[in-house]
Tab-separated table of C-alpha atoms in Angstrom:
chain	number	residue	atom	x	y	z
A	156	MET	CA	-0.746	-7.222	83.840
A	157	SER	CA	1.963	-5.483	81.821
A	158	ASN	CA	1.360	-2.003	80.434
A	159	THR	CA	4.348	-2.241	78.092
A	160	LYS	CA	3.435	-1.126	74.584
A	161	THR	CA	4.448	-3.213	71.590
A	162	PRO	CA	7.323	-1.425	69.818
A	163	ALA	CA	6.324	0.202	66.544
A	164	ALA	CA	7.312	-1.798	63.485
A	165	THR	CA	10.009	-0.018	61.458
A	166	ILE	CA	12.186	-0.728	58.458
A	167	ALA	CA	14.923	-1.875	60.837
A	168	ASP	CA	12.996	-5.141	60.437
A	169	SER	CA	13.668	-6.770	57.061
A	170	ASN	CA	10.129	-8.202	57.031
A	171	VAL	CA	8.719	-4.689	57.166
A	172	VAL	CA	10.975	-3.622	54.295
A	173	SER	CA	9.729	-6.585	52.269
A	174	LYS	CA	6.109	-5.530	52.811
A	175	TYR	CA	6.842	-1.924	51.796
A	176	LYS	CA	8.582	-3.115	48.641
A	177	ALA	CA	5.835	-5.583	47.776
A	178	ALA	CA	3.279	-2.769	48.108
A	179	ALA	CA	5.547	-0.597	45.961
A	180	ASP	CA	5.665	-3.238	43.227
A	181	VAL	CA	1.870	-3.205	43.105
A	182	THR	CA	1.739	0.597	43.149
A	183	ASN	CA	4.362	1.062	40.443
A	184	SER	CA	2.706	-1.466	38.156
A	185	ALA	CA	-0.716	0.127	38.638
A	186	VAL	CA	0.381	3.699	38.009
A	187	ARG	CA	2.223	2.723	34.839
A	188	LYS	CA	-0.954	1.112	33.519
A	189	VAL	CA	-2.909	4.294	34.183
A	190	LEU	CA	-0.224	6.561	32.719
A	191	ALA	CA	-0.073	4.406	29.582
A	192	ALA	CA	-3.860	4.706	29.256
A	193	CYS	CA	-3.803	8.529	29.453
A	194	LYS	CA	-4.486	8.948	25.772
A	195	GLU	CA	-6.808	11.184	23.801
A	196	GLY	CA	-10.389	10.108	24.402
A	197	ALA	CA	-9.773	8.285	27.684
A	198	LYS	CA	-12.353	9.188	30.343
A	199	ILE	CA	-11.336	10.235	33.836
A	200	ILE	CA	-13.740	7.843	35.563
A	201	ASP	CA	-12.410	4.906	33.536
A	202	LEU	CA	-8.815	5.782	34.401
A	203	CYS	CA	-9.667	5.940	38.108
A	204	LYS	CA	-11.370	2.541	37.969
A	205	LEU	CA	-8.456	1.112	35.991
A	206	GLY	CA	-5.982	2.164	38.672
A	207	ASP	CA	-8.040	0.846	41.588
A	208	ALA	CA	-8.647	-2.460	39.823
A	209	ALA	CA	-4.947	-2.830	39.011
A	210	ILE	CA	-4.084	-2.341	42.690
A	211	GLU	CA	-6.588	-4.981	43.787
A	212	VAL	CA	-5.327	-7.481	41.217
A	213	GLY	CA	-1.718	-6.820	42.159
A	214	LEU	CA	-2.421	-7.226	45.873
A	215	SER	CA	-4.194	-10.530	45.282
A	216	LYS	CA	-0.832	-11.979	44.220
A	217	GLN	CA	1.089	-10.778	47.285
A	218	TYR	CA	1.388	-12.674	50.593
A	219	THR	CA	-1.192	-15.203	49.475
A	220	LYS	CA	-0.536	-17.649	52.332
A	221	ASP	CA	-1.509	-15.208	55.088
A	222	LYS	CA	-5.261	-14.852	54.691
A	223	LYS	CA	-5.594	-12.546	57.709
A	224	MET	CA	-3.033	-9.972	56.585
A	225	SER	CA	-4.497	-6.571	55.754
A	226	LYS	CA	-4.068	-5.571	52.114
A	227	GLY	CA	-5.788	-2.766	50.272
A	228	ILE	CA	-5.755	0.581	48.549
A	229	ALA	CA	-3.651	3.103	50.455
A	230	TYR	CA	-4.727	5.973	48.216
A	231	PRO	CA	-7.531	5.634	45.648
A	232	THR	CA	-6.652	6.527	42.076
A	233	SER	CA	-7.117	10.221	41.404
A	234	VAL	CA	-6.796	11.768	37.957
A	235	SER	CA	-6.492	15.565	38.078
A	236	VAL	CA	-6.385	17.360	34.746
A	237	ASN	CA	-5.014	20.789	33.864
A	238	THR	CA	-6.197	23.357	36.437
A	239	VAL	CA	-7.565	20.677	38.806
A	240	VAL	CA	-4.558	20.245	41.095
A	241	CYS	CA	-5.284	17.141	43.147
A	242	HIS	CA	-7.684	14.601	44.729
A	243	PHE	CA	-10.069	14.283	41.748
A	244	ALA	CA	-11.571	10.786	42.000
A	245	PRO	CA	-15.159	11.266	40.815
A	246	GLY	CA	-18.129	9.019	41.279
A	247	ASP	CA	-19.977	7.778	38.210
A	248	ASN	CA	-22.468	10.650	38.293
A	249	ASP	CA	-20.142	13.486	39.312
A	250	ASP	CA	-19.408	16.435	37.073
A	251	GLY	CA	-16.218	15.745	35.163
A	252	ALA	CA	-16.356	11.963	35.509
A	253	GLU	CA	-17.007	11.518	31.812
A	254	GLN	CA	-14.465	14.149	30.770
A	255	ALA	CA	-12.343	12.777	27.944
A	256	LEU	CA	-8.663	13.599	27.787
A	257	ALA	CA	-7.405	15.692	24.892
A	258	THR	CA	-3.972	16.032	23.365
A	259	GLY	CA	-1.948	18.512	25.403
A	260	ASP	CA	-3.805	17.943	28.673
A	261	VAL	CA	-1.559	17.932	31.743
A	262	VAL	CA	-2.644	14.931	33.829
A	263	ARG	CA	-1.621	14.130	37.402
A	264	VAL	CA	-2.213	10.545	38.517
A	265	GLN	CA	-1.891	9.441	42.140
A	266	LEU	CA	-2.546	6.051	43.758
A	267	GLY	CA	-1.167	3.687	46.383
A	268	ALA	CA	-1.294	0.205	47.888
A	269	GLN	CA	-0.707	-1.121	51.407
A	270	ILE	CA	0.265	-4.508	52.791
A	271	ASP	CA	-0.130	-5.075	56.533
A	272	GLY	CA	-0.533	-1.318	56.903
A	273	PHE	CA	2.774	-0.492	55.176
A	274	ALA	CA	1.885	1.820	52.311
A	275	ALA	CA	3.550	2.786	49.068
A	276	VAL	CA	2.089	5.787	47.234
A	277	VAL	CA	3.044	7.402	43.942
A	278	GLY	CA	2.045	10.484	41.962
A	279	GLU	CA	3.198	11.406	38.467
A	280	THR	CA	2.484	13.989	35.787
A	281	VAL	CA	2.035	13.164	32.117
A	282	VAL	CA	1.018	15.227	29.098
A	283	VAL	CA	-1.383	13.541	26.691
A	284	GLY	CA	0.208	12.879	23.302
A	285	ALA	CA	3.669	14.071	24.291
A	286	SER	CA	6.692	12.476	22.616
A	287	GLU	CA	10.138	13.394	21.325
A	288	SER	CA	8.520	14.488	18.083
A	289	ASN	CA	5.779	16.367	19.945
A	290	PRO	CA	7.540	17.602	23.094
A	291	VAL	CA	6.078	19.394	26.094
A	292	THR	CA	7.145	23.045	26.108
A	293	GLY	CA	6.253	26.314	27.806
A	294	LYS	CA	4.682	26.465	31.244
A	295	ALA	CA	3.810	22.777	31.379
A	296	ALA	CA	7.440	21.839	30.749
A	297	ASP	CA	8.640	24.316	33.371
A	298	ALA	CA	6.307	22.962	36.075
A	299	ILE	CA	6.955	19.293	35.291
A	300	ALA	CA	10.732	19.752	35.170
A	301	ALA	CA	10.730	21.755	38.404
A	302	ALA	CA	8.699	19.060	40.176
A	303	HIS	CA	11.017	16.345	38.870
A	304	TYR	CA	14.209	18.028	40.050
A	305	ALA	CA	12.596	18.992	43.355
A	306	GLY	CA	11.758	15.330	43.934
A	307	GLU	CA	15.306	14.293	43.052
A	308	ALA	CA	16.697	16.853	45.497
A	309	ILE	CA	14.389	15.754	48.312
A	310	GLN	CA	15.414	12.135	47.830
A	311	ARG	CA	19.036	13.180	48.367
A	312	LEU	CA	18.258	15.441	51.327
A	313	LEU	CA	16.272	12.936	53.391
A	314	LYS	CA	19.424	11.329	54.732
A	315	PRO	CA	19.854	11.072	58.515
A	316	GLY	CA	21.048	14.262	60.177
A	317	ASN	CA	19.501	16.672	57.678
A	318	ARG	CA	16.574	18.882	58.665
A	319	ASN	CA	13.183	19.537	57.124
A	320	MET	CA	13.636	23.276	56.590
A	321	THR	CA	16.778	22.567	54.548
A	322	VAL	CA	14.531	20.646	52.179
A	323	THR	CA	12.112	23.568	52.104
A	324	ASP	CA	14.814	26.054	51.146
A	325	ARG	CA	16.373	23.871	48.440
A	326	VAL	CA	13.036	23.075	46.805
A	327	GLN	CA	12.093	26.745	46.707
A	328	LYS	CA	15.376	27.525	44.962
A	329	ILE	CA	14.797	24.795	42.409
A	330	ALA	CA	11.265	26.001	41.717
A	331	SER	CA	12.525	29.547	41.330
A	332	ALA	CA	15.040	28.420	38.700
A	333	PHE	CA	12.086	27.368	36.550
A	334	GLU	CA	10.091	30.530	37.422
A	335	CYS	CA	7.703	28.418	39.483
A	336	LYS	CA	6.588	28.042	43.087
A	337	PRO	CA	5.625	25.098	45.301
A	338	ILE	CA	1.915	25.176	46.099
A	339	GLN	CA	1.196	26.367	49.624
A	340	ASN	CA	-0.224	24.092	52.328
A	341	ILE	CA	1.124	20.938	50.704
A	342	VAL	CA	2.849	18.938	53.452
A	343	SER	CA	4.892	15.737	53.204
A	344	HIS	CA	4.648	13.342	56.143
A	345	GLU	CA	6.564	10.647	57.887
A	346	GLN	CA	4.769	7.342	57.337
A	347	LYS	CA	4.113	4.680	59.937
A	348	GLN	CA	2.183	1.436	59.944
A	349	ASN	CA	-1.473	2.192	59.148
A	350	ASP	CA	-0.728	5.916	59.101
A	351	LEU	CA	0.233	8.174	56.195
A	352	ASP	CA	0.367	11.213	58.495
A	353	GLY	CA	3.098	10.347	60.981
A	354	GLY	CA	4.846	12.736	63.339
A	355	LYS	CA	7.485	14.518	61.247
A	356	GLN	CA	6.507	16.849	58.410
A	357	ILE	CA	8.043	18.790	55.535
A	358	ILE	CA	6.410	21.905	54.120
A	359	LEU	CA	7.666	23.204	50.774
A	360	ASN	CA	6.117	26.668	50.653
A	361	PRO	CA	5.255	27.952	54.128
A	362	THR	CA	3.507	31.272	54.496
A	363	ASP	CA	5.210	34.047	56.426
A	364	GLU	CA	3.070	33.064	59.405
A	365	GLN	CA	3.824	29.330	59.108
A	366	ARG	CA	7.597	29.488	58.691
A	367	PRO	CA	8.573	30.581	62.236
A	368	VAL	CA	6.181	28.157	63.945
A	369	PHE	CA	6.357	25.105	61.692
A	370	PRO	CA	7.900	22.241	63.725
A	371	SER	CA	11.553	21.722	62.867
A	372	CYS	CA	12.749	18.129	62.731
A	373	GLU	CA	15.782	16.054	61.893
A	374	PHE	CA	15.599	12.968	59.726
A	375	ALA	CA	16.702	9.708	61.326
A	376	PRO	CA	17.506	6.170	60.210
A	377	TYR	CA	14.631	3.721	59.705
A	378	GLU	CA	12.042	6.392	58.974
A	379	VAL	CA	9.686	6.333	55.987
A	380	TYR	CA	8.352	9.422	54.227
A	381	LEU	CA	5.508	10.121	51.831
A	382	ILE	CA	6.829	12.992	49.742
A	383	ASP	CA	4.308	15.258	47.994
A	384	VAL	CA	5.653	17.805	45.504
A	385	TYR	CA	3.280	20.138	43.664
A	386	ILE	CA	4.936	22.895	41.644
A	387	THR	CA	2.991	25.593	39.815
A	388	THR	CA	3.788	28.325	37.335
A	389	GLY	CA	1.292	30.435	39.280
A	390	ASP	CA	1.678	32.302	42.560
A	391	GLY	CA	1.474	29.198	44.744
A	392	HIS	CA	-2.097	29.801	45.917
A	393	ALA	CA	-4.440	27.042	44.734
A	394	LYS	CA	-8.081	27.631	45.633
A	395	LYS	CA	-10.654	25.169	46.928
A	396	SER	CA	-12.712	23.800	44.057
A	397	GLU	CA	-16.492	23.731	43.838
A	398	ARG	CA	-16.258	20.119	42.666
A	399	ARG	CA	-17.621	17.547	45.094
A	400	THR	CA	-15.121	15.899	47.439
A	401	ASN	CA	-14.964	12.120	47.078
A	402	ILE	CA	-11.842	11.072	48.995
A	403	PHE	CA	-11.959	10.822	52.790
A	404	LYS	CA	-10.121	9.010	55.561
A	405	LYS	CA	-10.674	8.194	59.195
A	406	THR	CA	-8.402	10.119	61.569
A	407	ALA	CA	-6.986	9.227	64.978
A	408	THR	CA	-9.330	11.754	66.633
A	409	THR	CA	-11.974	10.291	68.932
A	410	TYR	CA	-15.310	12.001	69.511
A	411	GLN	CA	-18.738	10.871	70.665
A	412	LEU	CA	-20.708	11.340	67.459
A	413	LYS	CA	-24.254	12.549	67.960
A	414	THR	CA	-26.080	10.780	65.153
A	415	LYS	CA	-26.526	7.047	64.786
A	416	ALA	CA	-25.821	7.370	61.059
A	417	ALA	CA	-22.438	8.991	61.639
A	418	ARG	CA	-21.457	6.364	64.236
A	419	ALA	CA	-22.389	3.571	61.860
A	420	VAL	CA	-20.457	5.170	59.010
A	421	ILE	CA	-17.230	5.771	60.925
A	422	ASN	CA	-17.304	2.195	62.228
A	423	GLU	CA	-17.842	0.835	58.714
A	424	VAL	CA	-15.079	3.014	57.290
A	425	GLY	CA	-12.650	1.976	60.014
A	426	GLN	CA	-13.325	-1.713	59.458
A	427	LYS	CA	-13.074	-1.535	55.673
A	428	PHE	CA	-10.344	1.052	55.094
A	429	SER	CA	-8.605	1.480	58.476
A	430	LYS	CA	-7.055	4.984	58.458
A	431	PHE	CA	-6.218	5.008	54.757
A	432	PRO	CA	-7.896	7.344	52.265
A	433	PHE	CA	-10.845	5.885	50.388
A	434	THR	CA	-13.228	7.030	47.706
A	435	ILE	CA	-16.983	7.187	48.205
A	436	ARG	CA	-17.293	5.120	45.026
A	437	ALA	CA	-15.732	2.140	46.846
A	438	CYS	CA	-18.551	2.044	49.418
A	439	ASP	CA	-21.651	-0.139	49.164
A	440	ASP	CA	-24.085	2.635	50.061
A	441	GLU	CA	-22.623	5.878	48.732
A	442	ARG	CA	-25.511	8.024	49.940
A	443	LYS	CA	-25.282	6.712	53.509
A	444	ILE	CA	-21.510	7.212	53.665
A	445	ARG	CA	-21.711	10.720	52.249
A	446	MET	CA	-24.407	11.754	54.731
A	447	GLY	CA	-22.477	10.279	57.669
A	448	MET	CA	-19.281	11.994	56.579
A	449	ILE	CA	-20.887	15.411	57.105
A	450	GLU	CA	-20.752	15.108	60.888
A	451	CYS	CA	-17.570	13.028	60.872
A	452	THR	CA	-15.552	15.668	59.014
A	453	LYS	CA	-17.126	18.516	60.990
A	454	VAL	CA	-15.816	17.156	64.302
A	455	GLY	CA	-12.539	15.857	62.892
A	456	VAL	CA	-12.938	12.085	63.170
A	457	ALA	CA	-12.673	11.989	59.378
A	458	GLN	CA	-10.689	14.118	56.951
A	459	ALA	CA	-11.949	15.307	53.586
A	460	PHE	CA	-9.390	15.460	50.771
A	461	GLU	CA	-10.713	18.605	49.170
A	462	ILE	CA	-10.136	19.261	45.492
A	463	HIS	CA	-8.119	22.365	44.657
A	464	GLU	CA	-7.754	24.278	41.419
A	465	GLU	CA	-5.133	26.540	39.877
A	466	LYS	CA	-5.906	29.615	37.807
A	467	PRO	CA	-6.571	29.110	34.088
A	468	GLY	CA	-3.425	29.426	32.028
A	469	GLU	CA	-1.102	28.069	34.718
A	470	ALA	CA	0.457	24.605	34.833
A	471	VAL	CA	1.089	22.238	37.744
A	472	GLY	CA	3.609	19.405	37.994
A	473	GLN	CA	3.337	16.670	40.628
A	474	VAL	CA	5.828	14.143	41.926
A	475	THR	CA	4.801	11.925	44.844
A	476	PHE	CA	6.773	8.998	46.211
A	477	THR	CA	7.474	6.847	49.253
A	478	ALA	CA	11.074	6.849	50.489
A	479	LEU	CA	12.850	4.641	53.021
A	480	VAL	CA	15.555	6.341	55.108
A	481	THR	CA	18.266	3.862	56.054
A	482	PRO	CA	21.690	4.235	57.672
A	483	ASN	CA	23.213	3.639	54.233
A	484	GLY	CA	21.100	6.082	52.249
A	485	VAL	CA	17.621	6.838	50.957
A	486	GLU	CA	15.709	4.363	48.825
A	487	ARG	CA	12.857	5.657	46.723
A	488	ILE	CA	10.514	2.706	46.279
A	489	THR	CA	7.757	4.246	44.132
A	490	ARG	CA	8.166	5.894	40.764
A	491	GLY	CA	5.993	6.355	37.694
A	492	ALA	CA	7.273	6.919	34.186
A	493	ALA	CA	10.904	8.004	33.878
A	494	PHE	CA	11.458	11.731	33.320
A	495	ASP	CA	12.689	12.325	29.758
A	496	PRO	CA	14.209	15.748	28.978
A	497	LYS	CA	13.784	14.995	25.273
A	498	VAL	CA	10.025	14.929	25.831
A	499	VAL	CA	9.793	17.646	28.505
A	500	GLN	CA	11.732	20.526	26.951
A	501	THR	CA	12.030	23.590	29.157
A	502	ASP	CA	14.186	26.543	28.194
A	503	LYS	CA	15.030	27.120	31.858
A	504	LYS	CA	17.700	25.383	33.905
A	505	ILE	CA	19.283	25.166	37.324
A	506	GLU	CA	22.450	27.251	37.478
A	507	SER	CA	23.222	27.192	41.198
A	508	ALA	CA	26.462	25.285	41.773
A	509	GLU	CA	25.146	24.150	45.154
A	510	LEU	CA	21.996	22.638	43.652
A	511	LEU	CA	23.795	21.069	40.714
A	512	GLU	CA	26.260	19.431	43.075
A	513	LEU	CA	23.385	18.090	45.174
A	514	LEU	CA	21.599	16.628	42.138
A	515	GLN	CA	24.792	14.945	40.925
A	516	THR	CA	25.275	13.002	44.174
């Protein structure tokens, strides 16, 4: 009997590229629907359901001949408003679910789809009611612009041969130009089939303790990255929220769970969602899943996507995208609404010749 492992599927295979791009088409369409619906009076819970439903409808039209192929949500729709930084995907009865958006709210939407385990995820920031005649200004404009240009820089720096800490340094300089900082403990990951948390990582704002020990890596052809950029006008320290966590995912960690309930839950989660993030709301028995997740997260066989909050008065901009690293360049396959400097009007700008040259390439 052979012990040879099947080689990992990469974007060196055109079929894999096609699946990534098909997932990206679904993701991009879904996020644009949610962003367009972020109007005064729209409720957070309805926006989350809109995004998830749009993903499911989009996936139903992809690879229809292969009934056995895995297709699903790679990241459930989260809608995080103002000081709520990330991962807010409430259940129907959670505090904040019925919160209605108001003009001027800064809204971060994130979602993703996967086909055969190849995921495309996107995150975008929009301000309710913003337009050329009613532009975004002040701190919100600074944070959104900084996140946009940081994302553009990262896309250019992911090329083979560059290193992760080069990305870290350039993003910090861009954030500084807008008097902002990347939020600490936000890490971008290499993606692999059925895994959003692959081996290589990029950290944008390491602590003094993290910087000397964070694993250095070099980007290589045929890699895929999930880039997460969160830029704040604050000090970079977002705190854990008291709001209830609703997004979880199964990890690669194995452990003999003690309770029958936890074993049943982790098996159900694995069968239904694989190792992709899911929301409790998507489960048939929310109470059972939530109870089982207590032990699962405690021992590390599941990960909780905790909600974090920024201080009142500060603004946060998010840009999240999936990028394919090829021998000929970097292709960004997910993107929300186009950044418009006529709508996002900051009085700050990048003056570094080095950074300007990078952004012009």
